[in-house]
Amino acid sequence: QRDAIPVLRKGNNLVIDASPGSGLLVAWATPLLMRIDPEATGPGIVVLCHSDDVAGQQAEVVGRLAAALGHRVAALGSPWVHPARADVLFGTPKALLAARADGDIALDGVQAVVIDQAQLIEAAGGFDAIERVMDYLPAEAQRVLSAQPASAAVRDLVQRAFKRTVTIPAPEADAPPKRGGVRFRIGPDPRETTVLSVVDDVLAEGARHVLLFCGTEDRAADAGDYLTLHGYVAGAPGDTDVPVWLAVDALEARSAVGDTAGVVVVSADCPSDPDALDRRHAIGDEGGVVVLLPREVAHLRALSKRTGYTVTPFPPKPAEHSSIAALRSRLSKALEGDDHAPYLLVIEPLLADHDPSEVAAAALWLLDSAQPASAGADQPVVAAPGAATPTPSWAKLFVSVGDRDGLEKGDLLGAITGESGVGGDAVGRIDIKESHSLVEVHDTVARQVIRAINGTTIRGRAVRADFDRPRKSGPTRRPGPRRG
């Protein structure tokens, strides 16, 4: 962000050698939003993504930034109101071409185009469509491309279509010295459950203390609360009475820890740059762990090359119900035959971003999770007649429309069921407040509902939906001792 924002604010073309986890989205979105006119009649910024899901997710994030500047954001391929009127439009290259061909979208007013993770668009088969999109854009439109790694086709596109281009970061002149090893574990968001499993495994390996780094003090406090709830009492760095130390600033933590023998560093979020990685994981014993979202693996691998660390997977222990021998036997039989050859078309694009062992492990997980719980069973598990249906858990959602907008409960229920496709029995209590509403839905469909109604319009008002996370009153929490 420090390097990219000044370049883009000047109107220069930019190639960014980075991937999600590095602060990439804010790096290009902030300066471009500041440069374009929010009163334009059509898209001023077009963002090309490799899938409809990614386009929708990124539009939601940028939408929060854009609202402060008066911009409208939309995405093709997911529920957004009037994408043709958006100042910032996200979509796959093929979806954008289809919308233009139908006369829904005009591209002659585009001031900037962003090609996000071009190597993934290439793997998804959309690279030829990028070339056709570029043909419809004004020649003076600013160009931004991110890729990690950049394939030969991506480099060729940059050479032909990007004039007077700046590349960030600049290529390294010399290989960095070897600094040791860092492990990583991939998990879902929010990350607390993965952090808990890592802390448990690291302490079981014999670590004296875990030094847990978080991006902010609030995140550190949340992680500490979650760990303490599960019996792993967390406190400030250097507190010899607790097994887990919470930290945000690496220099302060190093000073407080003193003797680092037996201390293993765990990063609850992916370090954003080489300095952050080195400042954290140079502390303590080798073998620290970084908790990652799937999309951040490429970013960590790039950081490791620039800092001299080697990175290796740190997979969790297999689930107790898994039969490792049975899985290995089935895999061996599959390798002996020819029936698996068509699946190579699925695997090959993944190898651009993942180690083959990671892809194989993910495939085995999918295979194992699809099997019945009892090892070796060939028949699906069927509930016994008359067995009680499990009571669903409820999640509470925040929705940014309320009584002042003339909202009725039927309006909100209709929007949720109509946009998300969930049944009315999955929606519980609806509490309409003055400026917003709180809705209970089954936790199994909560994220589906949030994605579906975000950006829609109810009673003439654009909707913002998220999990309801009320803040506690009082001063900002800081990492400190927490007793179980």
Coordinates of C-alpha atoms in Angstrom, one line a residue:
Q1 CA 0.0 0.0 0.0
R2 CA 2.8 2.4 0.9
D3 CA 4.4 1.9 -2.5
A4 CA 1.4 1.4 -4.8
I5 CA -0.9 4.2 -3.7
P6 CA 1.4 7.1 -4.7
V7 CA 1.9 5.5 -8.1
L8 CA -1.8 5.0 -8.8
R9 CA -2.8 8.5 -7.6
K10 CA -0.5 9.9 -10.3
G11 CA -2.4 8.0 -12.9
N12 CA 0.4 5.6 -13.8
N13 CA -0.1 2.0 -14.9
L14 CA 0.9 -0.6 -12.3
V15 CA 1.8 -4.3 -12.1
I16 CA 1.7 -5.6 -8.6
D17 CA 3.5 -8.8 -7.8
A18 CA 1.3 -9.7 -4.8
S19 CA -1.7 -11.8 -3.8
P20 CA -4.5 -11.6 -1.2
G21 CA -3.2 -11.2 2.3
S22 CA -0.7 -8.5 1.4
G23 CA -3.2 -5.6 1.6
L24 CA -3.6 -5.8 -2.1
L25 CA -7.3 -4.7 -2.4
V26 CA -6.8 -1.5 -0.5
A27 CA -3.6 -0.8 -2.3
W28 CA -5.4 -0.3 -5.7
A29 CA -9.0 0.5 -4.5
T30 CA -8.2 3.6 -2.4
P31 CA -6.3 5.7 -5.0
L32 CA -8.6 4.7 -7.8
L33 CA -11.7 5.6 -5.9
M34 CA -10.2 9.0 -5.1
R35 CA -9.4 9.6 -8.8
I36 CA -12.7 8.8 -10.6
D37 CA -15.8 11.0 -10.7
P38 CA -18.7 9.5 -8.7
E39 CA -21.2 11.3 -10.9
A40 CA -20.3 9.4 -14.0
T41 CA -23.2 7.8 -16.0
G42 CA -21.5 4.4 -16.3
P43 CA -18.6 2.4 -14.8
G44 CA -15.5 4.4 -14.1
I45 CA -13.6 1.4 -12.8
V46 CA -13.9 -2.1 -14.1
V47 CA -12.4 -4.9 -12.0
L48 CA -11.9 -8.3 -13.7
C49 CA -11.9 -11.3 -11.4
H50 CA -11.6 -15.1 -12.0
S51 CA -15.0 -16.1 -10.6
D52 CA -18.4 -14.6 -9.8
D53 CA -18.0 -15.4 -6.1
V54 CA -14.7 -13.5 -5.9
A55 CA -16.3 -10.6 -7.8
G56 CA -19.1 -10.4 -5.3
Q57 CA -16.9 -10.7 -2.3
Q58 CA -14.5 -8.0 -3.4
A59 CA -17.4 -5.7 -4.3
E60 CA -18.7 -6.0 -0.8
V61 CA -15.3 -5.0 0.7
V62 CA -14.8 -2.1 -1.8
G63 CA -18.4 -1.0 -1.3
R64 CA -17.6 -0.1 2.3
L65 CA -14.7 2.1 1.2
A66 CA -16.6 3.6 -1.8
A67 CA -19.6 4.6 0.2
A68 CA -17.6 7.3 2.1
L69 CA -16.7 8.9 -1.3
G70 CA -20.2 8.7 -2.8
H71 CA -19.5 5.9 -5.2
R72 CA -21.8 3.1 -6.2
V73 CA -20.4 -0.5 -6.4
A74 CA -21.9 -3.6 -8.0
A75 CA -20.9 -7.0 -9.3
L76 CA -22.0 -9.1 -12.2
G77 CA -23.1 -12.7 -11.5
S78 CA -24.6 -12.1 -8.0
P79 CA -27.5 -10.1 -6.7
W80 CA -26.7 -6.4 -7.1
V81 CA -29.2 -3.7 -8.0
H82 CA -28.6 -1.8 -11.3
P83 CA -25.0 -2.8 -12.1
A84 CA -25.1 -0.5 -15.1
R85 CA -25.3 2.5 -12.8
A86 CA -22.3 1.5 -10.7
D87 CA -19.2 3.6 -10.6
V88 CA -17.1 0.5 -9.8
L89 CA -18.1 -2.7 -11.5
F90 CA -16.7 -6.2 -10.7
G91 CA -17.1 -9.3 -12.8
T92 CA -15.4 -12.0 -14.8
P93 CA -14.2 -11.0 -18.3
K94 CA -16.8 -13.2 -19.9
A95 CA -19.6 -11.8 -17.8
L96 CA -18.5 -8.3 -18.7
L97 CA -18.5 -9.1 -22.4
A98 CA -21.9 -10.7 -22.2
A99 CA -23.4 -7.6 -20.4
R100 CA -21.9 -5.3 -23.0
A101 CA -23.2 -7.5 -25.8
D102 CA -26.7 -7.3 -24.3
G103 CA -26.5 -3.5 -24.1
D104 CA -26.6 -3.5 -20.3
I105 CA -23.1 -2.0 -19.8
A106 CA -21.2 0.7 -21.6
L107 CA -17.4 0.7 -21.4
D108 CA -16.6 3.9 -23.2
G109 CA -16.4 5.9 -20.0
V110 CA -14.0 3.6 -18.1
Q111 CA -11.1 5.5 -16.5
A112 CA -9.3 2.5 -15.0
V113 CA -9.3 -1.3 -15.4
V114 CA -8.0 -3.7 -12.7
I115 CA -7.1 -7.3 -13.7
D116 CA -7.1 -9.0 -10.3
Q117 CA -4.9 -12.2 -10.0
A118 CA -4.4 -12.6 -13.7
Q119 CA -2.9 -16.0 -13.3
L120 CA -6.2 -17.3 -11.8
I121 CA -8.2 -15.8 -14.6
E122 CA -5.9 -17.6 -17.0
A123 CA -6.4 -20.9 -15.1
A124 CA -10.2 -20.4 -15.2
G125 CA -10.1 -20.1 -19.0
G126 CA -10.9 -16.4 -19.2
F127 CA -7.6 -15.0 -20.5
D128 CA -8.7 -14.6 -24.1
A129 CA -11.7 -12.6 -22.8
I130 CA -9.4 -10.1 -21.1
E131 CA -7.9 -9.2 -24.5
R132 CA -11.4 -8.6 -25.9
V133 CA -12.4 -6.5 -22.9
M134 CA -9.3 -4.3 -23.4
D135 CA -10.3 -3.7 -27.0
Y136 CA -13.5 -2.0 -25.8
L137 CA -11.8 0.3 -23.2
P138 CA -10.5 3.8 -24.0
A139 CA -6.8 3.8 -24.8
E140 CA -6.1 6.3 -22.0
A141 CA -7.7 4.2 -19.3
Q142 CA -5.3 3.5 -16.4
R143 CA -4.3 -0.2 -16.2
V144 CA -3.6 -2.2 -13.0
L145 CA -2.7 -5.9 -12.9
S146 CA -1.9 -8.2 -10.0
A147 CA -0.5 -11.7 -10.3
Q148 CA 1.5 -14.1 -8.2
P149 CA 3.1 -15.8 -9.9
A150 CA 3.0 -14.1 -13.3
S151 CA 2.9 -16.7 -16.1
A152 CA 4.4 -16.2 -19.5
A153 CA 1.0 -15.3 -20.9
V154 CA 0.5 -12.6 -18.2
R155 CA 3.9 -11.1 -18.8
D156 CA 3.2 -11.0 -22.6
L157 CA -0.1 -9.2 -21.9
V158 CA 1.7 -6.6 -19.8
Q159 CA 4.3 -6.0 -22.4
R160 CA 1.7 -5.5 -25.1
A161 CA -1.1 -3.7 -23.3
F162 CA 0.6 -1.7 -20.5
K163 CA 2.7 1.3 -21.5
R164 CA 5.1 3.1 -19.1
T165 CA 4.4 0.6 -16.4
V166 CA 5.7 0.6 -12.8
T167 CA 6.2 -2.9 -11.2
I168 CA 5.9 -3.3 -7.4
P169 CA 7.8 -4.7 -5.7
A170 CA 10.9 -4.3 -7.8
P171 CA 12.8 -7.6 -8.5
E172 CA 15.3 -8.6 -5.8
A173 CA 18.9 -8.3 -6.9
D174 CA 20.3 -11.0 -4.6
A175 CA 18.9 -14.0 -2.9
P176 CA 18.3 -13.4 0.8
P177 CA 20.2 -15.4 3.5
K178 CA 18.6 -18.5 4.8
R179 CA 16.7 -17.7 8.0
G180 CA 15.0 -21.0 9.1
G181 CA 11.6 -22.5 8.6
V182 CA 8.0 -21.5 9.2
R183 CA 5.0 -23.8 9.1
F184 CA 1.5 -22.9 8.0
R185 CA -2.0 -24.2 8.6
I186 CA -5.0 -23.4 6.4
G187 CA -8.4 -22.8 8.0
P188 CA -11.7 -20.9 7.6
D189 CA -12.6 -17.4 8.6
P190 CA -13.0 -16.5 11.4
R191 CA -9.7 -18.0 12.4
E192 CA -10.1 -18.6 16.1
T193 CA -10.8 -22.3 15.8
T194 CA -7.7 -22.8 13.7
V195 CA -5.6 -20.8 16.1
L196 CA -6.9 -22.9 19.0
S197 CA -5.9 -26.1 17.2
V198 CA -2.4 -24.8 16.4
V199 CA -1.8 -23.7 20.0
D200 CA -3.0 -27.1 21.2
D201 CA -0.6 -28.9 18.8
V202 CA 2.4 -26.6 19.5
L203 CA 2.1 -27.0 23.2
A204 CA 1.7 -30.8 22.8
E205 CA 5.0 -30.7 20.9
G206 CA 6.7 -29.4 24.0
A207 CA 6.7 -25.6 23.6
R208 CA 7.1 -23.8 26.9
H209 CA 5.0 -20.8 25.7
V210 CA 3.2 -19.8 22.5
L211 CA 3.7 -16.2 21.5
L212 CA 0.6 -15.4 19.5
F213 CA 0.7 -12.4 17.2
C214 CA -2.5 -10.7 16.0
G215 CA -3.0 -7.7 13.7
T216 CA -4.8 -5.5 16.2
E217 CA -5.4 -5.3 19.9
D218 CA -9.1 -6.1 19.4
R219 CA -8.2 -9.2 17.5
A220 CA -5.7 -10.2 20.2
A221 CA -8.3 -9.7 22.9
D222 CA -10.8 -11.8 21.0
A223 CA -8.3 -14.6 20.4
G224 CA -7.3 -14.5 24.1
D225 CA -11.0 -14.7 25.2
Y226 CA -11.5 -17.7 22.9
L227 CA -8.4 -19.5 24.0
T228 CA -9.2 -18.9 27.7
L229 CA -12.7 -20.2 27.2
H230 CA -11.1 -23.5 26.1
G231 CA -8.8 -23.6 29.0
Y232 CA -5.6 -22.1 27.4
V233 CA -5.1 -19.1 29.6
A234 CA -3.6 -16.1 27.7
G235 CA -1.8 -13.1 29.0
A236 CA 0.9 -10.5 28.2
P237 CA 4.3 -11.5 26.8
G238 CA 6.7 -12.5 29.6
D239 CA 4.0 -13.7 32.0
T240 CA 5.4 -17.0 33.2
D241 CA 2.1 -18.1 34.7
V242 CA 0.2 -18.5 31.4
P243 CA 1.0 -20.7 28.4
V244 CA -0.1 -18.3 25.7
W245 CA 1.3 -14.7 25.3
L246 CA -0.7 -12.2 23.2
A247 CA 1.2 -9.6 21.2
V248 CA 0.6 -7.1 18.4
D249 CA 4.0 -5.2 18.2
A250 CA 7.0 -7.5 17.6
L251 CA 9.6 -5.1 19.0
E252 CA 7.6 -4.7 22.3
A253 CA 7.1 -8.5 22.5
R254 CA 10.8 -9.2 22.0
S255 CA 11.7 -6.8 24.8
A256 CA 9.1 -8.3 27.2
V257 CA 9.9 -12.0 26.5
G258 CA 13.6 -12.0 27.4
D259 CA 14.6 -15.7 27.3
T260 CA 13.1 -17.1 24.1
A261 CA 14.1 -20.7 24.6
G262 CA 11.1 -22.9 24.3
V263 CA 8.9 -20.1 22.9
V264 CA 7.2 -20.8 19.6
V265 CA 5.7 -17.9 17.5
V266 CA 2.2 -18.3 16.0
S267 CA 0.8 -15.6 13.7
A268 CA -3.0 -15.6 13.9
D269 CA -3.0 -13.6 10.6
C270 CA -0.7 -13.7 7.6
P271 CA 2.1 -11.0 7.9
S272 CA 1.6 -8.3 5.3
D273 CA 5.2 -7.8 4.2
P274 CA 8.7 -9.3 4.6
D275 CA 9.6 -7.1 7.6
A276 CA 6.5 -8.2 9.5
L277 CA 7.3 -11.9 8.8
D278 CA 10.9 -11.5 9.9
R279 CA 10.2 -9.4 13.0
R280 CA 7.7 -11.9 14.3
H281 CA 9.3 -15.2 13.4
A282 CA 12.9 -14.4 14.2
I283 CA 11.7 -14.6 17.9
G284 CA 11.8 -17.9 19.7
D285 CA 12.4 -21.4 18.4
E286 CA 12.4 -22.4 14.8
G287 CA 9.1 -23.9 13.6
G288 CA 6.7 -21.1 14.1
V289 CA 3.3 -21.3 12.5
V290 CA 1.2 -18.9 10.4
V291 CA -2.6 -19.4 10.3
L292 CA -3.8 -18.8 6.7
L293 CA -7.0 -18.5 4.7
P294 CA -6.7 -20.6 1.5
R295 CA -6.3 -17.5 -0.7
E296 CA -3.2 -16.3 1.4
V297 CA -1.0 -19.3 0.7
A298 CA 0.6 -17.8 -2.4
H299 CA 1.3 -14.6 -0.5
L300 CA 3.1 -16.4 2.3
R301 CA 5.2 -18.4 -0.2
A302 CA 6.2 -15.1 -1.9
L303 CA 7.2 -13.6 1.4
S304 CA 9.3 -16.6 2.3
K305 CA 11.3 -16.3 -0.9
R306 CA 12.0 -12.6 -0.2
T307 CA 13.0 -13.2 3.4
G308 CA 14.9 -16.5 3.2
Y309 CA 12.4 -18.6 5.2
T310 CA 11.3 -22.0 4.1
V311 CA 7.6 -22.8 4.5
T312 CA 6.0 -26.2 5.0
P313 CA 2.5 -27.3 5.7
F314 CA 1.5 -28.0 9.3
P315 CA -1.7 -30.1 8.8
P316 CA -4.0 -30.8 11.7
K317 CA -4.2 -34.3 13.1
P318 CA -6.6 -36.5 11.1
A319 CA -10.1 -36.8 12.5
E320 CA -10.5 -39.7 14.8
H321 CA -13.2 -41.4 12.6
S322 CA -10.9 -41.3 9.5
S323 CA -9.4 -44.6 8.4
I324 CA -6.0 -43.6 7.1
A325 CA -5.2 -47.2 5.9
A326 CA -8.5 -47.4 4.0
L327 CA -8.0 -44.0 2.4
R328 CA -4.5 -44.9 1.4
S329 CA -5.7 -48.2 -0.1
R330 CA -8.4 -46.5 -2.2
L331 CA -5.9 -44.0 -3.4
S332 CA -3.5 -46.7 -4.4
K333 CA -6.1 -48.5 -6.4
A334 CA -7.1 -45.3 -8.2
L335 CA -3.5 -44.6 -9.2
E336 CA -3.2 -48.1 -10.8
G337 CA -6.1 -47.4 -13.2
D338 CA -6.7 -44.9 -16.1
D339 CA -10.1 -43.6 -14.9
H340 CA -8.6 -40.7 -13.1
A341 CA -6.9 -39.1 -16.2
P342 CA -9.8 -36.6 -16.9
Y343 CA -9.4 -35.2 -13.4
L344 CA -5.9 -33.9 -14.4
L345 CA -7.8 -31.1 -16.1
V346 CA -9.2 -30.1 -12.7
I347 CA -5.8 -30.4 -10.9
E348 CA -3.4 -28.7 -13.3
P349 CA -4.7 -25.1 -12.8
L350 CA -4.5 -25.6 -9.0
L351 CA -0.8 -26.4 -9.2
A352 CA 0.0 -22.8 -10.2
D353 CA -0.9 -21.7 -6.6
H354 CA -0.5 -24.8 -4.5
D355 CA 2.0 -27.5 -3.8
P356 CA 0.9 -30.9 -5.2
S357 CA 0.9 -32.4 -1.7
E358 CA -1.6 -29.7 -0.6
V359 CA -3.9 -30.5 -3.6
A360 CA -3.7 -34.2 -2.8
A361 CA -4.5 -33.6 0.9
A362 CA -7.5 -31.4 0.0
A363 CA -8.8 -34.1 -2.4
L364 CA -8.4 -36.7 0.3
W365 CA -10.2 -34.5 2.8
L366 CA -13.1 -34.1 0.3
L367 CA -13.2 -37.9 -0.2
D368 CA -13.0 -38.6 3.5
S369 CA -15.6 -36.0 4.5
A370 CA -18.0 -37.6 2.0
Q371 CA -17.8 -41.0 3.6
P372 CA -19.9 -42.3 6.5
A373 CA -18.5 -41.8 10.0
S374 CA -17.8 -45.5 10.6
A375 CA -14.6 -46.6 8.9
G376 CA -15.0 -49.1 6.1
A377 CA -18.8 -48.6 5.8
D378 CA -20.1 -48.8 2.3
Q379 CA -23.6 -47.7 2.9
P380 CA -24.8 -44.2 3.7
V381 CA -25.8 -43.5 7.2
V382 CA -29.6 -43.2 7.5
A383 CA -31.3 -41.7 10.6
A384 CA -33.3 -44.2 12.5
P385 CA -37.1 -43.9 12.2
G386 CA -38.5 -41.6 14.8
A387 CA -35.1 -40.2 15.7
A388 CA -35.2 -36.6 17.0
T389 CA -34.2 -33.9 14.6
P390 CA -31.3 -31.9 16.0
T391 CA -32.3 -28.5 17.3
P392 CA -30.8 -25.8 15.0
S393 CA -28.5 -23.2 16.3
W394 CA -29.4 -19.6 15.5
A395 CA -27.2 -16.7 14.3
K396 CA -28.2 -13.1 14.8
L397 CA -27.7 -10.8 11.8
F398 CA -27.6 -7.0 11.5
V399 CA -29.5 -5.5 8.6
S400 CA -29.1 -1.7 7.9
V401 CA -32.8 -0.9 7.4
G402 CA -35.3 -0.1 10.2
D403 CA -38.4 1.5 11.3
R404 CA -37.5 5.0 10.0
D405 CA -37.4 3.4 6.5
G406 CA -41.0 2.2 6.9
L407 CA -39.8 -1.4 7.2
E408 CA -42.3 -4.2 8.1
K409 CA -41.4 -7.7 9.2
G410 CA -43.0 -9.1 6.1
D411 CA -40.7 -6.9 3.9
L412 CA -37.6 -8.4 5.6
L413 CA -38.8 -11.9 5.6
G414 CA -39.7 -11.7 1.9
A415 CA -36.3 -10.3 1.0
I416 CA -34.4 -13.0 2.9
T417 CA -36.4 -15.9 1.5
G418 CA -36.7 -14.5 -2.0
E419 CA -33.1 -13.5 -2.5
S420 CA -31.3 -16.3 -0.6
G421 CA -33.7 -19.2 -1.4
V422 CA -33.9 -20.4 2.2
G423 CA -37.2 -21.5 3.6
G424 CA -39.2 -19.4 6.0
D425 CA -38.6 -22.0 8.8
A426 CA -34.9 -21.0 8.7
V427 CA -35.8 -17.5 9.8
G428 CA -36.5 -16.8 13.5
R429 CA -37.2 -13.6 15.4
I430 CA -37.2 -10.3 13.6
D431 CA -36.6 -7.3 15.8
I432 CA -37.0 -3.9 13.9
K433 CA -35.1 -1.0 15.5
E434 CA -35.2 2.7 14.6
S435 CA -32.2 2.6 12.2
H436 CA -31.6 -1.1 11.7
S437 CA -33.0 -4.6 12.3
L438 CA -31.8 -7.8 14.0
V439 CA -32.8 -11.1 12.5
E440 CA -32.2 -14.6 13.7
V441 CA -31.5 -17.3 11.0
H442 CA -30.2 -20.9 11.2
D443 CA -26.5 -20.6 11.5
T444 CA -26.1 -23.1 8.6
V445 CA -27.5 -20.5 6.2
A446 CA -26.4 -17.3 7.8
R447 CA -23.5 -16.6 5.4
Q448 CA -25.8 -17.5 2.4
V449 CA -28.4 -14.9 3.6
I450 CA -25.7 -12.2 4.1
R451 CA -24.3 -12.7 0.6
A452 CA -27.8 -12.7 -0.9
I453 CA -29.3 -9.6 0.6
N454 CA -26.1 -7.4 0.7
G455 CA -26.5 -4.7 -1.9
T456 CA -30.2 -5.3 -2.5
T457 CA -32.8 -2.6 -1.9
I458 CA -35.6 -2.8 0.7
R459 CA -38.1 0.1 1.0
G460 CA -35.9 2.1 -1.3
R461 CA -32.8 1.7 0.8
A462 CA -29.6 -0.2 -0.1
V463 CA -29.1 -3.0 2.4
R464 CA -25.9 -3.8 4.3
A465 CA -26.0 -7.1 6.2
D466 CA -23.5 -8.8 8.5
F467 CA -23.3 -10.8 11.7
D468 CA -24.4 -8.8 14.7
R469 CA -21.4 -8.2 16.8
P470 CA -22.3 -5.6 19.5
R471 CA -19.2 -3.9 21.0
K472 CA -18.7 -3.9 24.7
S473 CA -18.8 -0.5 26.4
G474 CA -15.7 0.9 28.1
P475 CA -12.2 1.5 27.0
T476 CA -10.5 -0.4 24.2
R477 CA -9.3 -3.8 25.4
R478 CA -5.7 -4.5 25.3
P479 CA -3.9 -7.9 25.5
G480 CA -3.4 -8.7 29.1
P481 CA -3.6 -11.6 31.6
R482 CA -6.9 -13.5 31.4
R483 CA -7.5 -16.1 34.1
G484 CA -9.7 -19.0 33.2

